[in-house]
C-alpha atoms as one frame of an Amber mdcrd trajectory, in Angstrom:
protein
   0.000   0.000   0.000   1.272   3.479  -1.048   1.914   5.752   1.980   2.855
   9.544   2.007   6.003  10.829   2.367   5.385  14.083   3.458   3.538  13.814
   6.692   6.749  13.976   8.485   7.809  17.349   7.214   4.336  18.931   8.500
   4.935  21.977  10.918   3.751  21.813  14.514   1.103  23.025  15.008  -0.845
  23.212  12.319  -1.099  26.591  10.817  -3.947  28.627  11.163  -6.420  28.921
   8.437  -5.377  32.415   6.051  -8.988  32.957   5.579 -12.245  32.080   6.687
 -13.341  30.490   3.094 -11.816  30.013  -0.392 -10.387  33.663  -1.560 -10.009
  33.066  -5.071 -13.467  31.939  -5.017 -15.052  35.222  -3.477 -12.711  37.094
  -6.134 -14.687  35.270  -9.100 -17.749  35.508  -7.650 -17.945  31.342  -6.932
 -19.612  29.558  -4.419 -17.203  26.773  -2.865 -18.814  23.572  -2.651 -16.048
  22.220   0.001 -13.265  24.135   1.548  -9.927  22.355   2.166  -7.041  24.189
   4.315  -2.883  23.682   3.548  -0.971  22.249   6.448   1.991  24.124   4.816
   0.976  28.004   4.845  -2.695  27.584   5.972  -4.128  28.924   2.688  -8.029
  28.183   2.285  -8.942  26.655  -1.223 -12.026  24.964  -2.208 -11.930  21.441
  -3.172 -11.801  19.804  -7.151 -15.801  19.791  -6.965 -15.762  23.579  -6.891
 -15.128  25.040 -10.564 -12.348  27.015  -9.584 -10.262  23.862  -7.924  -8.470
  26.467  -5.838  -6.993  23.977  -3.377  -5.018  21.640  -5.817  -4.580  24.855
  -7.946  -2.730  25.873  -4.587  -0.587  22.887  -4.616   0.396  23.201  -8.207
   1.575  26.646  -7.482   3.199  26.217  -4.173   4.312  22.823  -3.988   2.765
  22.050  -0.856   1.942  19.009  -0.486  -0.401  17.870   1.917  -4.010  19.144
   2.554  -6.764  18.666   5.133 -10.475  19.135   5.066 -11.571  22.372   6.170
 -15.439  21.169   6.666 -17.330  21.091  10.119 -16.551  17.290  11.754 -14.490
  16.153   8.550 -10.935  15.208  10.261  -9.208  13.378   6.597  -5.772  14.898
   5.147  -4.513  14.236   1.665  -1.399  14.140  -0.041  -1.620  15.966  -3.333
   1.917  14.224  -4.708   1.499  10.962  -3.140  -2.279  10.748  -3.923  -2.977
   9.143  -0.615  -5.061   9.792   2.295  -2.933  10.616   5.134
């Protein structure tokens, strides 16, 4: 079974979220279906069900890798270069 590499690396704690929901959304007037928060930099981005993609557009621009749900009793992380749940 594939695992992540990149958990490790995380910073401690967990960085605050930037934003309260996905910026580049509110900017183009979207509506985020599902909001997902970097445990890199704590950037808010909503997830690849929202037309804008803004989370994994996030990773392709930064490089960070890893990413957790940023929805109300939702507790999953996922590793955008691994493709793995963490």
């Amino acid at each position: 079974m594939k695992q992540c590499t990149h958990a490790d690396a995380l910073p401690h704690p967990e960085p605050k979220p930037l934003s309260d929901t996905c910026p580049e959304c509110l900017a183009e007037g979207q509506h985020p279906v599902q909001l997902r928060l970097c445990l890199t930099c704590g950037h808010v981005g909503c997830c690849d069900s929202s037309p804008g993609r803004h989370a994994a557009e996030h990773h392709k621009d930064s490089g960070h890798p890893i990413m957790r749900t940023h929805e109300p009793g939702e507790h999953w992380r996922w590793c955008f270069v691994d493709h793995v749940l963490v």
